[in-house]
Every structure is written in C-alpha cells, then in structure tokens.
Amino acid sequence: MTLIAVDGPAASGKGTVATRLARWFQLPHLDTGLLYRAVGIRAQADCADAVDVASAFQLEWLEDDALRSDAAAQAASKVGAIPAVRAALLHVQRTFAATPGGAVLDGRDIGTVIAPAADAKLFIDATVDVRAARRHADLIGRGLASRFEQVLADLGERDARDRARTTAPLTPARDALVLDTSRLDVDQVFGVARAFVLAKLGRAEQDLPLAGGASISR
Ligand code: C5P
C-alpha cells in the first residue's frame, strides 16, 4: 500500500507531479480539484445549493471538458470554502485513498485532512508570478484566449480564498516536503519528488513498481 499526497496552490505544477508519480509507481490518481470544479459549475448552472449538489456527487461528472475552464476554477474555489461541501466530498476522496495497493491524490488538503496518514506528502509551490506565467502559457498553448494580468489576478484571488478559509485551508502538512518549483523544470521537480517518495517508502530506485491503476485527472 503506497499512499501519496500532493498539495499546493493553483498552477504550482502539483497535478503534473502527481500524474508522473502515479505513472511511475503505477498507482491510480485522483485530481481532487475536479470534484470541486464539478460541484461549482453544476451549482452555478442550475442555480442549485452547492451542498445539495455535493451530496449528490457522481464520478461521471468528472468527464466534462468544461471543468478545465478558469470559470470552473473560480466556482470551485467558492464552493470549496463551504464546510458542508467539503464534508460531502470527503467520503469519495477517502474511498479513493483506500484503493488496495495505494493511490496518488492531489489537491489542497490531502496531506492535512483527506489522508493524514499518507506514506509521503509533498507540497508543491512556486511564486504567484511564475504560476501565472505557466497558466498563461498553458492557456495560449491550448489555443484559448488569455491575458497575463487577468490570470495573475485570478490566481491571487483564488490563493487568498483557499488560504484564508477556516475549514481545510491551503497549508503544508507538518511532515510534507515543501518544494518551491519556481526555478525548477518538470523533470527536476519529478526527480526530487520521486526520490523523496522512495526514501519515505524505504525503497531503492531500481525496485519494481507496486501495482497497476487508472487515472482521474485532467
Ligand atoms: O486544483 P484546482 O485548481 O483544480 O482546484 C480548484 C479549486 O478547488 C481550488 O482553488 C480550491 O479552492 C478547490 N479545491 C479544494 N480542495 C481540494 C482541491 C481543490 O478546496 N482538495
């Protein structure tokens, strides 16, 4: 059983690290931001109560391209500040974390709330300017309209809300490796993360991966 928790602010690269760790360790991966995005856009579109929407959550909701939009991210951050929404989404995340063989989950409160007993916890960070530049380049690369100043403002607003909320605020677990990726490329970040997880597991680089699995991520 290998349980890996990856947390961090928006556009820090935590999703990329989690995806690569999951592939390398052959574990299923859940991008928990998708849950909040799905609840956020459904509540908004249906003018429904976010707690009711979260209580009716279905995994199929995660197969929706609209979840990738910045509007979905802002909606997610608003519903994520509601304690009853978080409580309603706890079970699905804990069930995923209990997958036999293990799992990788990424989000904001995996190491602190969802899986405090995780074998390895990472907190992936970067300066807000670097994160905004990465997100801006990603949007442009996907052929979407983007203005750097707007991306920067949106990230700042979302960070502030995620850090200030009283339930499960964005903060590193005490035993997490905090990795500032501002001056690192993806391969360097993955190398450090993989070495940290292996050390936590007491395993060597050449050991075979443990189990196979699917991925629920963007
Ligand atoms: O990770 P992502 O950018 O998709 O998350 C969107 C929003 O969902 C975050 O800004 C945060 O408010 C919320 N979220 C959360 N807890 C998680 C994952 C995401 O509150 N575990």
Tab-separated table of C-alpha atoms and ligand atoms in Angstrom:
chain	number	residue	atom	x	y	z
A	1	MET	CA	0.000	0.000	0.000
A	2	THR	CA	1.521	3.297	-1.133
A	3	LEU	CA	-0.458	6.440	-0.475
A	4	ILE	CA	0.970	9.687	-1.855
A	5	ALA	CA	-0.499	13.130	-1.048
A	6	VAL	CA	0.358	16.062	-3.317
A	7	ASP	CA	-0.890	19.514	-2.321
A	8	GLY	CA	-0.198	23.055	-3.426
A	9	PRO	CA	-1.699	26.257	-4.797
A	10	ALA	CA	-3.188	26.691	-8.256
A	11	ALA	CA	-0.842	26.222	-11.214
A	12	SER	CA	2.059	25.158	-8.996
A	13	GLY	CA	2.600	22.040	-11.094
A	14	LYS	CA	1.218	19.683	-8.458
A	15	GLY	CA	-1.039	17.952	-10.999
A	16	THR	CA	1.912	17.220	-13.269
A	17	VAL	CA	3.968	15.856	-10.372
A	18	ALA	CA	1.042	13.734	-9.184
A	19	THR	CA	0.398	12.376	-12.687
A	20	ARG	CA	4.033	11.441	-13.145
A	21	LEU	CA	4.346	9.874	-9.692
A	22	ALA	CA	1.185	7.848	-10.354
A	23	ARG	CA	2.563	6.618	-13.657
A	24	TRP	CA	5.960	5.784	-12.192
A	25	PHE	CA	4.600	3.969	-9.137
A	26	GLN	CA	1.720	2.541	-11.238
A	27	LEU	CA	-0.937	3.828	-8.860
A	28	PRO	CA	-4.401	5.259	-9.583
A	29	HIS	CA	-4.536	9.046	-9.424
A	30	LEU	CA	-7.334	11.398	-8.390
A	31	ASP	CA	-7.155	15.132	-9.118
A	32	THR	CA	-9.460	16.267	-6.306
A	33	GLY	CA	-9.770	19.779	-7.763
A	34	LEU	CA	-12.060	18.208	-10.342
A	35	LEU	CA	-14.606	17.337	-7.656
A	36	TYR	CA	-14.842	20.951	-6.510
A	37	ARG	CA	-14.901	22.167	-10.113
A	38	ALA	CA	-17.754	19.786	-10.972
A	39	VAL	CA	-19.777	20.869	-7.940
A	40	GLY	CA	-19.004	24.544	-8.591
A	41	ILE	CA	-20.153	24.623	-12.202
A	42	ARG	CA	-23.225	22.461	-11.572
A	43	ALA	CA	-24.351	24.608	-8.667
A	44	GLN	CA	-23.823	27.726	-10.782
A	45	ALA	CA	-25.505	26.384	-13.937
A	46	ASP	CA	-28.545	25.011	-12.094
A	47	CYS	CA	-28.713	27.859	-9.521
A	48	ALA	CA	-28.669	25.000	-7.025
A	49	ASP	CA	-27.454	24.809	-3.460
A	50	ALA	CA	-23.799	23.701	-3.569
A	51	VAL	CA	-24.231	21.411	-0.571
A	52	ASP	CA	-27.127	19.589	-2.293
A	53	VAL	CA	-25.045	19.245	-5.450
A	54	ALA	CA	-22.033	17.917	-3.500
A	55	SER	CA	-24.258	15.449	-1.642
A	56	ALA	CA	-25.419	14.024	-4.979
A	57	PHE	CA	-21.868	13.852	-6.413
A	58	GLN	CA	-21.256	11.266	-9.173
A	59	LEU	CA	-17.830	10.260	-10.508
A	60	GLU	CA	-19.196	10.555	-14.091
A	61	TRP	CA	-19.381	14.324	-13.575
A	62	LEU	CA	-15.587	14.403	-13.871
A	63	GLU	CA	-15.708	13.580	-17.582
A	64	ASP	CA	-16.599	17.096	-18.652
A	65	ASP	CA	-14.297	19.409	-20.643
A	66	ALA	CA	-15.949	22.441	-19.026
A	67	LEU	CA	-14.104	21.523	-15.809
A	68	ARG	CA	-10.855	22.796	-17.338
A	69	SER	CA	-12.031	26.403	-17.656
A	70	ASP	CA	-10.952	29.224	-15.359
A	71	ALA	CA	-14.618	29.902	-14.633
A	72	ALA	CA	-14.835	26.370	-13.215
A	73	ALA	CA	-11.721	27.039	-11.104
A	74	GLN	CA	-13.241	30.180	-9.595
A	75	ALA	CA	-16.554	28.406	-8.971
A	76	ALA	CA	-14.626	25.536	-7.332
A	77	SER	CA	-12.779	27.852	-5.014
A	78	LYS	CA	-16.078	29.427	-3.872
A	79	VAL	CA	-17.831	26.130	-3.104
A	80	GLY	CA	-14.584	24.773	-1.607
A	81	ALA	CA	-14.875	27.363	1.155
A	82	ILE	CA	-18.192	25.856	2.323
A	83	PRO	CA	-17.505	23.317	5.112
A	84	ALA	CA	-20.603	21.207	4.305
A	85	VAL	CA	-19.473	20.878	0.672
A	86	ARG	CA	-16.077	19.643	1.843
A	87	ALA	CA	-17.750	17.206	4.227
A	88	ALA	CA	-19.953	15.848	1.434
A	89	LEU	CA	-16.901	15.221	-0.778
A	90	LEU	CA	-14.810	13.609	1.968
A	91	HIS	CA	-16.123	10.087	1.503
A	92	VAL	CA	-15.393	9.814	-2.210
A	93	GLN	CA	-11.809	11.022	-1.668
A	94	ARG	CA	-11.174	8.745	1.322
A	95	THR	CA	-12.608	5.780	-0.603
A	96	PHE	CA	-10.219	6.508	-3.463
A	97	ALA	CA	-7.327	6.857	-0.994
A	98	ALA	CA	-8.186	3.413	0.387
A	99	THR	CA	-7.718	1.701	-3.009
A	100	PRO	CA	-5.942	-1.611	-2.340
A	101	GLY	CA	-2.299	-1.155	-3.345
A	102	GLY	CA	-2.463	2.590	-2.833
A	103	ALA	CA	-3.166	5.813	-4.708
A	104	VAL	CA	-1.969	9.306	-5.508
A	105	LEU	CA	-4.303	12.204	-4.689
A	106	ASP	CA	-3.593	15.832	-5.428
A	107	GLY	CA	-5.398	18.887	-4.086
A	108	ARG	CA	-5.216	21.390	-1.257
A	109	ASP	CA	-5.885	19.350	1.911
A	110	ILE	CA	-4.811	15.815	1.048
A	111	GLY	CA	-1.905	15.652	3.495
A	112	THR	CA	-3.720	17.582	6.215
A	113	VAL	CA	-7.327	16.291	6.091
A	114	ILE	CA	-8.061	13.606	3.494
A	115	ALA	CA	-5.061	11.346	4.035
A	116	PRO	CA	-3.103	12.486	7.082
A	117	ALA	CA	-1.526	9.014	7.319
A	118	ALA	CA	-0.194	9.131	3.741
A	119	ASP	CA	3.204	7.495	3.265
A	120	ALA	CA	4.628	10.537	1.522
A	121	LYS	CA	3.351	14.120	1.432
A	122	LEU	CA	4.509	16.771	-0.986
A	123	PHE	CA	3.589	20.439	-1.066
A	124	ILE	CA	4.382	21.887	-4.487
A	125	ASP	CA	4.732	25.661	-4.537
A	126	ALA	CA	6.026	28.466	-6.768
A	127	THR	CA	5.802	32.251	-6.735
A	128	VAL	CA	2.485	33.641	-7.947
A	129	ASP	CA	4.218	35.292	-10.937
A	130	VAL	CA	5.760	32.021	-12.054
A	131	ARG	CA	2.468	30.183	-11.594
A	132	ALA	CA	0.575	32.837	-13.553
A	133	ALA	CA	3.147	32.687	-16.363
A	134	ARG	CA	2.789	28.888	-16.527
A	135	ARG	CA	-1.010	29.020	-16.546
A	136	HIS	CA	-0.992	31.788	-19.185
A	137	ALA	CA	1.355	29.750	-21.435
A	138	ASP	CA	-0.810	26.659	-20.926
A	139	LEU	CA	-3.985	28.507	-21.961
A	140	ILE	CA	-2.313	30.037	-25.025
A	141	GLY	CA	-0.866	26.613	-25.879
A	142	ARG	CA	-4.374	25.170	-25.830
A	143	GLY	CA	-5.494	27.856	-28.269
A	144	LEU	CA	-7.523	29.729	-25.619
A	145	ALA	CA	-7.650	33.483	-25.073
A	146	SER	CA	-5.591	34.646	-22.105
A	147	ARG	CA	-4.298	37.898	-20.630
A	148	PHE	CA	-1.390	37.543	-18.169
A	149	GLU	CA	-2.658	40.316	-15.845
A	150	GLN	CA	-6.058	38.643	-15.626
A	151	VAL	CA	-4.538	35.210	-14.928
A	152	LEU	CA	-2.351	36.755	-12.211
A	153	ALA	CA	-5.321	38.493	-10.589
A	154	ASP	CA	-7.465	35.328	-10.714
A	155	LEU	CA	-4.738	33.189	-9.145
A	156	GLY	CA	-4.154	35.752	-6.417
A	157	GLU	CA	-7.855	35.873	-5.614
A	158	ARG	CA	-8.148	32.068	-5.549
A	159	ASP	CA	-4.988	31.651	-3.416
A	160	ALA	CA	-6.249	34.190	-0.899
A	161	ARG	CA	-9.624	32.412	-0.607
A	162	ASP	CA	-8.009	28.949	-0.364
A	163	ARG	CA	-5.536	30.072	2.316
A	164	ALA	CA	-7.980	32.114	4.393
A	165	ARG	CA	-10.880	29.677	4.681
A	166	THR	CA	-11.432	28.235	8.127
A	167	THR	CA	-12.056	24.625	7.041
A	168	ALA	CA	-9.091	22.814	5.458
A	169	PRO	CA	-7.141	25.925	4.434
A	170	LEU	CA	-4.317	25.543	1.951
A	171	THR	CA	-1.252	24.854	4.090
A	172	PRO	CA	1.524	22.241	4.029
A	173	ALA	CA	1.197	19.265	6.375
A	174	ARG	CA	3.854	19.368	9.075
A	175	ASP	CA	5.597	16.313	7.604
A	176	ALA	CA	5.318	17.385	3.953
A	177	LEU	CA	8.284	18.087	1.712
A	178	VAL	CA	7.743	21.691	0.591
A	179	LEU	CA	9.142	22.069	-2.891
A	180	ASP	CA	9.481	25.543	-4.437
A	181	THR	CA	9.445	24.843	-8.164
A	182	SER	CA	9.897	28.470	-9.303
A	183	ARG	CA	13.391	27.761	-10.680
A	184	LEU	CA	12.972	24.066	-11.500
A	185	ASP	CA	11.737	22.371	-14.641
A	186	VAL	CA	9.247	19.500	-14.683
A	187	ASP	CA	11.906	16.774	-14.809
A	188	GLN	CA	13.828	18.280	-11.901
A	189	VAL	CA	10.677	18.526	-9.783
A	190	PHE	CA	9.711	14.962	-10.611
A	191	GLY	CA	13.229	13.724	-9.785
A	192	VAL	CA	13.140	15.310	-6.327
A	193	ALA	CA	9.568	14.144	-5.679
A	194	ARG	CA	10.290	10.562	-6.741
A	195	ALA	CA	13.461	10.405	-4.611
A	196	PHE	CA	11.514	11.727	-1.618
A	197	VAL	CA	8.726	9.166	-2.019
A	198	LEU	CA	11.203	6.304	-2.451
A	199	ALA	CA	13.085	7.401	0.664
A	200	LYS	CA	9.815	7.557	2.620
A	201	LEU	CA	8.950	4.053	1.424
A	202	GLY	CA	12.432	2.778	2.205
A	203	ARG	CA	12.742	1.562	-1.380
A	204	ALA	CA	15.513	1.794	-3.937
A	205	GLU	CA	15.247	3.469	-7.351
A	206	GLN	CA	15.558	0.166	-9.232
A	207	ASP	CA	12.759	-1.578	-7.285
A	208	LEU	CA	9.834	-2.586	-9.428
A	209	PRO	CA	6.637	-0.508	-9.141
A	210	LEU	CA	3.925	-1.968	-6.947
A	211	ALA	CA	0.537	-2.100	-8.620
A	212	GLY	CA	-1.418	-1.022	-11.694
A	213	GLY	CA	-4.214	1.555	-11.849
A	214	ALA	CA	-6.301	4.159	-13.604
A	215	SER	CA	-6.134	7.930	-13.507
A	216	ILE	CA	-8.814	10.516	-12.827
A	217	SER	CA	-7.105	13.741	-13.729
A	218	ARG	CA	-7.026	16.461	-16.337
B	1	C5P	O1	-6.667	22.182	-8.167
B	1	C5P	P1	-7.685	23.040	-8.872
B	1	C5P	O2	-7.103	24.303	-9.400
B	1	C5P	O3	-8.456	22.278	-9.892
B	1	C5P	O4	-8.729	23.429	-7.734
B	1	C5P	C1	-9.782	24.328	-7.974
B	1	C5P	C2	-10.253	24.866	-6.632
B	1	C5P	O5	-10.884	23.806	-5.923
B	1	C5P	C3	-9.168	25.389	-5.719
B	1	C5P	O6	-8.878	26.752	-5.899
B	1	C5P	C4	-9.707	25.098	-4.332
B	1	C5P	O7	-10.489	26.158	-3.854
B	1	C5P	C5	-10.639	23.918	-4.535
B	1	C5P	N1	-10.026	22.688	-4.025
B	1	C5P	C6	-10.104	22.460	-2.674
B	1	C5P	N2	-9.609	21.296	-2.156
B	1	C5P	C7	-9.042	20.390	-2.940
B	1	C5P	C8	-8.928	20.619	-4.329
B	1	C5P	C9	-9.427	21.807	-4.842
B	1	C5P	O8	-10.602	23.277	-1.936
B	1	C5P	N3	-8.593	19.248	-2.407
